[in-house]
Short mmCIF file of C-alpha atoms and ligand atoms in Angstrom, two decimals:
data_model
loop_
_atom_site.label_atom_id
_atom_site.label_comp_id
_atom_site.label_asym_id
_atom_site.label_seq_id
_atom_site.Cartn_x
_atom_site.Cartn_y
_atom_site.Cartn_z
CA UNK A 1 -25.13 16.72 29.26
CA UNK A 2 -23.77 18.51 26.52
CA UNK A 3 -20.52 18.06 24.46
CA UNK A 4 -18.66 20.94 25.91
CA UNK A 5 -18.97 18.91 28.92
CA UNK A 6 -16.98 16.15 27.62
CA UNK A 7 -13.51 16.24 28.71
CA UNK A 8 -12.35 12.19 28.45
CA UNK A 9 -13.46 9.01 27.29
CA UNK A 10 -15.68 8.13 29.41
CA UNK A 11 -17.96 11.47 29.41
CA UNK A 12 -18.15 10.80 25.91
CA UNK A 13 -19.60 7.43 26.37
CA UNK A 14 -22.17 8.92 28.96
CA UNK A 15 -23.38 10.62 26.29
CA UNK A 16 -23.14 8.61 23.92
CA UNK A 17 -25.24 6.20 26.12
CA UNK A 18 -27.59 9.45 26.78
CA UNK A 19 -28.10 9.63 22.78
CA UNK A 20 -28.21 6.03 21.26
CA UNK A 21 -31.06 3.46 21.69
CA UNK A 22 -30.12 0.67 24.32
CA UNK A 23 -29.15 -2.13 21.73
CA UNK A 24 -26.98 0.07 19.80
CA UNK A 25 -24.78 1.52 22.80
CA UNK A 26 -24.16 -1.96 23.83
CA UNK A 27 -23.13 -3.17 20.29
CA UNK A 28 -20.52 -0.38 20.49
CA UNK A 29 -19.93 -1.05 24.22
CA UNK A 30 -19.74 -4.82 24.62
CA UNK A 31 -17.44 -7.41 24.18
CA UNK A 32 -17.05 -11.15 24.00
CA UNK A 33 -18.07 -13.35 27.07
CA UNK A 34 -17.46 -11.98 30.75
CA UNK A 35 -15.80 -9.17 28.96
CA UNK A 36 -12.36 -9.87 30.70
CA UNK A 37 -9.78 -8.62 27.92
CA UNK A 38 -11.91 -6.24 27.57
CA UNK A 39 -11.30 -4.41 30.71
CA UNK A 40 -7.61 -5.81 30.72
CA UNK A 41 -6.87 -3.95 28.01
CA UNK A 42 -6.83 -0.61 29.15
CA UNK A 43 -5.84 -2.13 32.82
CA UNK A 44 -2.71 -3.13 31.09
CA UNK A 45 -1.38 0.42 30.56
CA UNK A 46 -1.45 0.67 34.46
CA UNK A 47 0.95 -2.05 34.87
CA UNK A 48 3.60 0.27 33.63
CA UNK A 49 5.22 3.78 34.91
CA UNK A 50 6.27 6.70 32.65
CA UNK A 51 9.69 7.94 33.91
CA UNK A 52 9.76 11.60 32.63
CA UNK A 53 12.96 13.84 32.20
CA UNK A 54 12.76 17.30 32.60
CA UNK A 55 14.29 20.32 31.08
CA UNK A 56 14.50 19.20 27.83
CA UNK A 57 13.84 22.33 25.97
CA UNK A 58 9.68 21.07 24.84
CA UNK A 59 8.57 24.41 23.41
CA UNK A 60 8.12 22.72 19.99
CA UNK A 61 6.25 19.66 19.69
CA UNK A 62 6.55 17.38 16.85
CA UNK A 63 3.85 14.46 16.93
CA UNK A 64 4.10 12.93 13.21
CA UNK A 65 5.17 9.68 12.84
CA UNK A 66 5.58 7.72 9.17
CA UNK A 67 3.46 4.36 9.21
CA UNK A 68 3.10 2.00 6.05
CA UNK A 69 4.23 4.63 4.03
CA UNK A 70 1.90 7.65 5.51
CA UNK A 71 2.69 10.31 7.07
CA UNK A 72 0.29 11.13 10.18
CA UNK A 73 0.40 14.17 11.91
CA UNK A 74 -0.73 12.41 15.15
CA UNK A 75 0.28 8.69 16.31
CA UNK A 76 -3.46 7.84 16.97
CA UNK A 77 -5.58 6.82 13.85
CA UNK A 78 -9.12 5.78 13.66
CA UNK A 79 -9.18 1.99 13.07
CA UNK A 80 -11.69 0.72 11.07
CA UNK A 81 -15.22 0.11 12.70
CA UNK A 82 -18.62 -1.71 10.92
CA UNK A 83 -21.86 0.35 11.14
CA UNK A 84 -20.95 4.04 11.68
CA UNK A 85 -24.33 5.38 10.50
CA UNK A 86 -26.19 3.86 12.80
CA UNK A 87 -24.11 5.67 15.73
CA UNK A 88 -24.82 9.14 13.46
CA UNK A 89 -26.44 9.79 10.49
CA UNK A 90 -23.52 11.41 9.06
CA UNK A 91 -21.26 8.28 9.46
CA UNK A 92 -18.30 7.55 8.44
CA UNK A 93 -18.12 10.75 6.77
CA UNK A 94 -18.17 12.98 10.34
CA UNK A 95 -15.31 10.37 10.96
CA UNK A 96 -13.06 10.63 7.67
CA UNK A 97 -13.56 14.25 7.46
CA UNK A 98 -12.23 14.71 11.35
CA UNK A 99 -9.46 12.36 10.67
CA UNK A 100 -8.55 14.62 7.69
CA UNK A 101 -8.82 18.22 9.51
CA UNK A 102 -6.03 16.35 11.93
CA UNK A 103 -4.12 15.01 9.77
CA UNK A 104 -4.28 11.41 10.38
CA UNK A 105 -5.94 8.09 8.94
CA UNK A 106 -8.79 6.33 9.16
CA UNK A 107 -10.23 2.74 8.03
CA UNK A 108 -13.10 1.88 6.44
CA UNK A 109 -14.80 -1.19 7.65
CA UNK A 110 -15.90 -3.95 4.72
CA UNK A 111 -19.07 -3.57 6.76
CA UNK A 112 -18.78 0.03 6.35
CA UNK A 113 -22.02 2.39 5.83
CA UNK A 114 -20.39 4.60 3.30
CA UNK A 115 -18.44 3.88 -0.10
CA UNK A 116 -15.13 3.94 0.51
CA UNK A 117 -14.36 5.57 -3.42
CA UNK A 118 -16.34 8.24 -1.93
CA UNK A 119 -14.32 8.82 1.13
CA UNK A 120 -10.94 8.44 -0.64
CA UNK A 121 -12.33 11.24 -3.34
CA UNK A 122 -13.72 13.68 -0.98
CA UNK A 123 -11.02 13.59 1.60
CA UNK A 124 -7.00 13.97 1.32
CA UNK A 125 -5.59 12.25 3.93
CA UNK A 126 -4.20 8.28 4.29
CA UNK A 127 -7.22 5.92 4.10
CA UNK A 128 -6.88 1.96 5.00
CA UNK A 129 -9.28 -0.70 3.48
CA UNK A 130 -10.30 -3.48 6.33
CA UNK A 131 -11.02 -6.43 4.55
CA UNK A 132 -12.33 -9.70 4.92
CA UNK A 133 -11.35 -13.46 3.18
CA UNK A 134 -14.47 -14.48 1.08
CA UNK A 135 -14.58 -18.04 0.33
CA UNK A 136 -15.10 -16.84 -3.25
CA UNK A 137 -11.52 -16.11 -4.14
CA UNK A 138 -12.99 -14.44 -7.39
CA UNK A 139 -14.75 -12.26 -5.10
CA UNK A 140 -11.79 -11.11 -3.03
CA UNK A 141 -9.70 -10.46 -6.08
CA UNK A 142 -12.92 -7.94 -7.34
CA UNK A 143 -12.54 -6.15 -4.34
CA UNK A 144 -9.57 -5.93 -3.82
CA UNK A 145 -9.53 -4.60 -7.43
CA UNK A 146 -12.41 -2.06 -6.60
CA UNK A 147 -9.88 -1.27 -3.47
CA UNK A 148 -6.88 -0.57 -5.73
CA UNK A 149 -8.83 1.83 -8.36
CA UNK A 150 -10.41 3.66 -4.98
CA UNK A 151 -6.72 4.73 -4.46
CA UNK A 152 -6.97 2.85 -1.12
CA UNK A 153 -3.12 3.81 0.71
CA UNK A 154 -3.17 0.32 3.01
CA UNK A 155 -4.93 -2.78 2.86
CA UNK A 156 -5.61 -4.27 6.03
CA UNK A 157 -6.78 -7.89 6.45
CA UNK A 158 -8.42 -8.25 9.60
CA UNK A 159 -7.55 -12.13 10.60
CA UNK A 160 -8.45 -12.06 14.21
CA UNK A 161 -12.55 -12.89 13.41
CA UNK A 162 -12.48 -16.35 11.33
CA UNK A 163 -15.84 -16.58 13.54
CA UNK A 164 -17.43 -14.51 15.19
CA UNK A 165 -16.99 -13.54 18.91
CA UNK A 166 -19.21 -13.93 21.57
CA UNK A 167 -21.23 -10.95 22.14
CA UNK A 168 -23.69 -11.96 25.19
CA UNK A 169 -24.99 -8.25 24.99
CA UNK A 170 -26.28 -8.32 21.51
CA UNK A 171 -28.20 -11.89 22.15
CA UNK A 172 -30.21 -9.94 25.21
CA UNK A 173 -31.28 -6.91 23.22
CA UNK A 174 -31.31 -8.93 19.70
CA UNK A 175 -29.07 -6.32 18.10
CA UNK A 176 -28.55 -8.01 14.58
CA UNK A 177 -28.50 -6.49 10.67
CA UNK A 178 -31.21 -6.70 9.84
CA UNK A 179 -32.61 -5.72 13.51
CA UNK A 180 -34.37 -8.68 15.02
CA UNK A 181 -35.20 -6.92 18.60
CA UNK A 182 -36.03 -8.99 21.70
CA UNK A 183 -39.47 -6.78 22.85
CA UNK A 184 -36.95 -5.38 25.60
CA UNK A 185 -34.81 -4.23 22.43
CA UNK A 186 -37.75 -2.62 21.21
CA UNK A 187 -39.03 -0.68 23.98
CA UNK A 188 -35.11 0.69 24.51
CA UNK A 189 -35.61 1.99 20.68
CA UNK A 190 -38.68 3.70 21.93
CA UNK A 191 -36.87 5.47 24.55
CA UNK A 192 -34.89 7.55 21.62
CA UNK A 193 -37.41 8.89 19.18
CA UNK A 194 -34.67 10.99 18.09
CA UNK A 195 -32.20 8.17 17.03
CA UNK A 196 -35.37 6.99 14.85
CA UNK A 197 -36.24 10.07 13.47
CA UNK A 198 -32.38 10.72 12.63
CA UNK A 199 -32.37 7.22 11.20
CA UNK A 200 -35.50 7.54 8.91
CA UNK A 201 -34.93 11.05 7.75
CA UNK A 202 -31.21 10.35 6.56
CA UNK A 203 -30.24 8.60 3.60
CA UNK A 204 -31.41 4.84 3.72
CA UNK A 205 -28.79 2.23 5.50
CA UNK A 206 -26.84 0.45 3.29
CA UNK A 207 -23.38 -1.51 3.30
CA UNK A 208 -21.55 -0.33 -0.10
CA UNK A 209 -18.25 -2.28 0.21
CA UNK A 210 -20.65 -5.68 -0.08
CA UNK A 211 -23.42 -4.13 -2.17
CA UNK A 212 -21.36 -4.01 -4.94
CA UNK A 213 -20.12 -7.22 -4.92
CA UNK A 214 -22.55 -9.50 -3.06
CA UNK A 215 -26.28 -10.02 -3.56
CA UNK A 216 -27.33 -9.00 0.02
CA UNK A 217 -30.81 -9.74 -0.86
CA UNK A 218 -32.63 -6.96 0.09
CA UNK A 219 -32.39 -7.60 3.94
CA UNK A 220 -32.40 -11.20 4.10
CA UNK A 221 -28.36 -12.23 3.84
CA UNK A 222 -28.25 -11.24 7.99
CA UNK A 223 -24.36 -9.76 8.75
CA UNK A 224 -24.15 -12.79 10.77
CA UNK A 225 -24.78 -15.14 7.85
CA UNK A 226 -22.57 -12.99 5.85
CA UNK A 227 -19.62 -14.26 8.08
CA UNK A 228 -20.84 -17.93 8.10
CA UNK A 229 -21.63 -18.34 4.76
CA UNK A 230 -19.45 -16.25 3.02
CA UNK A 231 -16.12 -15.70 4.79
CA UNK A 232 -13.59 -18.29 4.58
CA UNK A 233 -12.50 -20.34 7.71
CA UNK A 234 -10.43 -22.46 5.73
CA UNK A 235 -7.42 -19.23 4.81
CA UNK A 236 -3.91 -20.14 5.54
CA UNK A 237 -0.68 -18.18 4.87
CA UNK A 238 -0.61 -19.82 1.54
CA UNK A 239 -3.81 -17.65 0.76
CA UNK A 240 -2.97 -14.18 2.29
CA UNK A 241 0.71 -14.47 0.73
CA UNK A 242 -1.29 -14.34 -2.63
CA UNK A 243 -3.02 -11.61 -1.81
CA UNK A 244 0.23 -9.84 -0.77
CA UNK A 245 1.06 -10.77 -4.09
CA UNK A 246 -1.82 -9.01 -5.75
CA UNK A 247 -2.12 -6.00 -3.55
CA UNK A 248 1.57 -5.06 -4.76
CA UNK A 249 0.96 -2.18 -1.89
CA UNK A 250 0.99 -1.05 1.50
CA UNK A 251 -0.71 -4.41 3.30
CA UNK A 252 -1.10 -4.94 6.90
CA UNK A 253 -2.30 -7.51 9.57
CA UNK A 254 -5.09 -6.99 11.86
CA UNK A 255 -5.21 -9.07 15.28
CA UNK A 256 -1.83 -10.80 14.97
CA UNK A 257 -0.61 -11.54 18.35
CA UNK A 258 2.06 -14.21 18.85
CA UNK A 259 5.58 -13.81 17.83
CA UNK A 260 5.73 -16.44 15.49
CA UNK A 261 2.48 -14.92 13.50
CA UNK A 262 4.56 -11.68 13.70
CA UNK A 263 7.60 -13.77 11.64
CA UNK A 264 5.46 -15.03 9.44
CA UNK A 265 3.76 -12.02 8.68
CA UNK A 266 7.37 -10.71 7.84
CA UNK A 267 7.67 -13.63 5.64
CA UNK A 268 4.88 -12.91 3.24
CA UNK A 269 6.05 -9.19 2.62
CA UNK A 270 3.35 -7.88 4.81
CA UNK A 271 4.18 -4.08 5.66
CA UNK A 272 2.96 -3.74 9.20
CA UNK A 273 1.14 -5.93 11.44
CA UNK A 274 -1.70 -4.04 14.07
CA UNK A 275 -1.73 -5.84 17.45
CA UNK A 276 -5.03 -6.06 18.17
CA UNK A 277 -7.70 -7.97 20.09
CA UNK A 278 -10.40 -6.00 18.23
CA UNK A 279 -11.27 -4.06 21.22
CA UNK A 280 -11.94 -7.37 23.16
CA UNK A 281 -14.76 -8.53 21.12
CA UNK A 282 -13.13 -11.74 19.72
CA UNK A 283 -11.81 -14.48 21.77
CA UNK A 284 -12.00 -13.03 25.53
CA UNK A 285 -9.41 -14.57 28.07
CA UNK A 286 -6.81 -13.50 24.75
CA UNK A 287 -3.73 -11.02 26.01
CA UNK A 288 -3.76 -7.36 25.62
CA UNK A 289 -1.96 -6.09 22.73
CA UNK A 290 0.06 -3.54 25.04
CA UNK A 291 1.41 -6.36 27.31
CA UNK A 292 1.98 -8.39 24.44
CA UNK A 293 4.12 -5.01 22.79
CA UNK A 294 7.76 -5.86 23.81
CA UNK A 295 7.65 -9.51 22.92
CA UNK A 296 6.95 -8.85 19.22
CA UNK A 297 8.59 -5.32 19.30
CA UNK A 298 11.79 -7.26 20.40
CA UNK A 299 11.35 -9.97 17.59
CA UNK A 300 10.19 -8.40 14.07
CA UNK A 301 10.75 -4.36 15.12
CA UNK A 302 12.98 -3.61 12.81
CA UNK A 303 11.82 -5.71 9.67
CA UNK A 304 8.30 -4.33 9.76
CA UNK A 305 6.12 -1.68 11.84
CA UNK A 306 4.56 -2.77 14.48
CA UNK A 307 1.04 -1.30 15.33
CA UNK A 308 -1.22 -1.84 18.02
CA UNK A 309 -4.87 -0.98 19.10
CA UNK A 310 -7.30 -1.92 21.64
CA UNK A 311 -8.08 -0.22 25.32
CA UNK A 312 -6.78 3.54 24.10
CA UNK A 313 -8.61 6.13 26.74
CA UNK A 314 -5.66 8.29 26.67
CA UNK A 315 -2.87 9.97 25.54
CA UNK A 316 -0.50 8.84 28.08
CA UNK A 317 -1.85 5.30 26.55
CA UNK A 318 -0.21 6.05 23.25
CA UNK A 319 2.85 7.92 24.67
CA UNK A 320 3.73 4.10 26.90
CA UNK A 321 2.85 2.32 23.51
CA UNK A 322 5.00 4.68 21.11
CA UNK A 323 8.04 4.15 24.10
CA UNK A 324 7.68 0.76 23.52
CA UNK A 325 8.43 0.65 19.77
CA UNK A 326 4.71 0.92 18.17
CA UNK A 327 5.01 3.08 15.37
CA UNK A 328 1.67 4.09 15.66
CA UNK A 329 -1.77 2.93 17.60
CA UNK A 330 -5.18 2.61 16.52
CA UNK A 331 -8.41 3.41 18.66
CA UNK A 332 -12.22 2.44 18.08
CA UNK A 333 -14.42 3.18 21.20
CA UNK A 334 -12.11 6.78 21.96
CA UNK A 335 -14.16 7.49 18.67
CA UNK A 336 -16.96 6.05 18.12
CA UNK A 337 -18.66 7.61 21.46
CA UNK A 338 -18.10 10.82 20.02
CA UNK A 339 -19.50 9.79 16.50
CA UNK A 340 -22.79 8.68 18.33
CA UNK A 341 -22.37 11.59 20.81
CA UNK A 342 -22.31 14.60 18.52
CA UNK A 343 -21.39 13.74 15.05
CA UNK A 344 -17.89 14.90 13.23
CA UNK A 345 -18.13 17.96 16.23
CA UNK A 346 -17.68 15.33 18.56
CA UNK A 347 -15.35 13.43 16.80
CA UNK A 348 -13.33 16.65 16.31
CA UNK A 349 -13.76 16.93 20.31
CA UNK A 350 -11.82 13.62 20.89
CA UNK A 351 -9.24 14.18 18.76
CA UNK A 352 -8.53 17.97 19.97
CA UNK A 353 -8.12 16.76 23.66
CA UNK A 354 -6.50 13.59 22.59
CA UNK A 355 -3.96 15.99 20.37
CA UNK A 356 -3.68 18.40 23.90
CA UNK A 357 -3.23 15.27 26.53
CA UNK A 358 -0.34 13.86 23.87
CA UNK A 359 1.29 17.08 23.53
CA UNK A 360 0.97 17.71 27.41
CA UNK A 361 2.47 14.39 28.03
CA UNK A 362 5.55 14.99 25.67
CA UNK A 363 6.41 18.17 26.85
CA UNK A 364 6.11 16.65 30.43
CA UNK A 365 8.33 13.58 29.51
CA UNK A 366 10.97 15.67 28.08
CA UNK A 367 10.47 14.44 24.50
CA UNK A 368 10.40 17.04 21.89
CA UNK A 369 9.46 14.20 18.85
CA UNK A 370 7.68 10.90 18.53
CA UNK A 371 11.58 9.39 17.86
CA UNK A 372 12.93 10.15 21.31
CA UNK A 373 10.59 7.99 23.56
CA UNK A 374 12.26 5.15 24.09
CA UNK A 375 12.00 2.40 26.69
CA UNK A 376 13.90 3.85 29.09
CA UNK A 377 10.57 6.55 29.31
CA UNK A 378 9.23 3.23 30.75
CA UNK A 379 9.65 1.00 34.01
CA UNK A 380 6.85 -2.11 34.90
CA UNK A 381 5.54 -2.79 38.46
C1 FMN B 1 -18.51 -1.12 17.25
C2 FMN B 1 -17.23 -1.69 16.70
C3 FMN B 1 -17.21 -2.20 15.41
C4 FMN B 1 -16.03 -2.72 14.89
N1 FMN B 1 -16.01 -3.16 13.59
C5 FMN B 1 -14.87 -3.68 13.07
C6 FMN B 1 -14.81 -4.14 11.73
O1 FMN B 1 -15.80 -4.07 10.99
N2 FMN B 1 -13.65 -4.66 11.28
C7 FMN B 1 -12.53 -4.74 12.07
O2 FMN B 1 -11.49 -5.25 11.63
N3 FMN B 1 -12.54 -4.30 13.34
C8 FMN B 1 -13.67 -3.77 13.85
N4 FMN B 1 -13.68 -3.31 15.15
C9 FMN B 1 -12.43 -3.34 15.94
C10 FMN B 1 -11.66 -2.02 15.81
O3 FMN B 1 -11.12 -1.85 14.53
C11 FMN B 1 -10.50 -1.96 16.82
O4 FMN B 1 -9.67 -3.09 16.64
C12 FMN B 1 -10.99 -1.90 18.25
O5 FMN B 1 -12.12 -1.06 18.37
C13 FMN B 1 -9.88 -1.38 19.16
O6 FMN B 1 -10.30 -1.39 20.49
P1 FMN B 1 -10.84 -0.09 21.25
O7 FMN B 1 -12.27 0.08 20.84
O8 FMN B 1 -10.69 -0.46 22.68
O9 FMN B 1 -9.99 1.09 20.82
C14 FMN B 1 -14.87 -2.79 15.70
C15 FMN B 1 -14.91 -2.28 17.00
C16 FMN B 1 -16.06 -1.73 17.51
C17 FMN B 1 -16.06 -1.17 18.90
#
């Protein structure tokens, strides 16, 4: 299989799956528990109809929309994801740089593989920081600092992961930072000499964003002590107001869900909220952001921009979210299989037939701009 012959999502995660050692595929792939909000996050797009008019006049297509400030060329950014260069050598870099060619933005994870200064200098299009509350409020203050003199556009807290979810795939192959492999881990590594060569012929792992702040000890402070030693379980409003405060920017909410969050989040001066159930890898049996749209849509709307992500295979995914008052969505997986299927080419890939299926769709609901789907595009089962 070859990357001309991926046409959708999921013949990008064949061969992704093709390409990537066993333990690494699932990391990307799996979820918390049995998985269950998982799946029902791209179910939920099926509970719900598109009602197309016709003869509209669609020669022109217009799919910017204005989010936190930015200006994206396409509704669909790449939300921030930990890891990238062990899905491709070339990283987050094959990911910023495709983002930029389309015009849109993309995140860099605080467990990112490449410096985010580096990404913001190179390329020239909106960039968001996700960030993470260090018990060390010293600590979050220096990066948010090194953020700020980065020219970083939006800050976005991720406060969906004040522990870490359940992920019953990684305990069978041992996927962990630094790799502790269960010997059926090992033997799927095997199986891809050309992930290893890829990985020992490339520029040596490393996770800037903490490197410069944290004392990762060589390879013994384990990502998974990181988040139990060092994050902060204890942050309340009280805490992320401040840093509000401090950011004096663009700042956004990652994984709020309820309505009264969504108030709150108004409260503090936050400039967007992202619903998001981090792809299903937190608290499984949680509610998919898309059915969970109109409720906070309805409440906060107009005082703030709501986002979502999670469960995005397709354009017709963003065109029911964007109908439903998101003013933009986010996508990890639609992606990342392209990242560890072919590098920024594939990346490019995704977002060229993601760009065609959104511009099909449009022109096939009648709606000439972002700004004229409305509700009434949709009806629900
Ligand atoms: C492999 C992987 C790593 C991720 N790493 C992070 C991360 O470091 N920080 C974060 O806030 N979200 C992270 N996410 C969640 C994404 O930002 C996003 O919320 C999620 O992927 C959306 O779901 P989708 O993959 O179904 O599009 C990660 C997701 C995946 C799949």
């Amino acid at each position: 299989m070859r990357l001309t012959d991926c046409h959708n999502f999921q013949d990008f995660r064949r061969l992704a799956r093709q390409r990537l050692p066993g333990p690494i595929f699932n990391y990307i792939d799996g979820a918390a528990d049995d998985e269950v909000t998982y799946r029902r996050n791209t179910e939920s797009f099926e509970a719900c109809d598109l009602v197309p008019s016709v003869l509209a006049g669609v020669e022109d297509i217009d799919l910017s929309v204005t989010v936190m400030g930015q200006k994206l060329a396409l509704p669909i950014y790449c939300s921030p994801t930990a890891l990238q260069r062990l899905f491709h050598h070339d990283g987050e870099r094959a990911v910023a740089a495709a983002a930029s060619k389309f015009g849109t933005m993309f995140g860099v994870s605080s467990l990112g593989t490449t410096s985010m200064a580096e990404l913001r200098k190179q390329y020239d299009t909106p960039q968001c920081y996700q960030f993470y509350f260090h018990k060390d409020r010293g600590l979050n203050k220096a990066m948010m600092q090194t953020a700020k003199e980065s020219g970083i556009d939006v800050m976005m807290l991720t406060v969906d992961s004040i522990t870490g979810g359940n992920r019953e795939r990684d305990l069978r192959t041992g996927f962990s930072i630094p790799f502790r492999l269960t010997l059926g881990g090992m033997a799927q590594f095997a199986m891809k000499p050309m992930w290893g060569i890829n990985y020992v012929t490339h520029e040596k792992f490393s996770l800037p964003q903490l490197d410069a702040h944290i004392d990762m000890g060589g390879d013994t402070l384990s990502i998974g002590r990181y988040f139990t030693e060092m994050l902060d379980p204890s942050m309340t409003w009280d805490d992320v107001a401040e840093m509000v405060r401090d950011w004096d920017g663009q700042f956004c909410l990652k994984g709020i869900m309820s309505v009264e969050d969504a108030k709150r989040a108004v409260e503090i001066g936050c400039t967007g909220i992202i619903l998001s159930n981090h792809g299903g890898r937190q608290l499984d049996g949680s509610r998919a952001p898309f059915d969970q749209l109109k409720e906070i849509v309805d409440a906060v709307g107009d005082q703030i921009d709501v986002i979502m992500d999670s469960g995005i295979q397709r354009g017709t995914h963003v065109l029911k979210a964007l109908s439903l008052g998101a003013k933009a969505v986010g996508g990890g997986r639609f992606y990342l299989y392209p990242l560890a299927a072919a590098g920024q080419p594939g990346v490019e890939r995704a977002l060229t037939l993601m760009k065609a299926e959104l511009e099909r769709g449009m022109r096939l609901m009648g709606a000439r701009s972002v700004d004229e789907l409305n509700p009434g595009n949709l009806r629900f089962r």
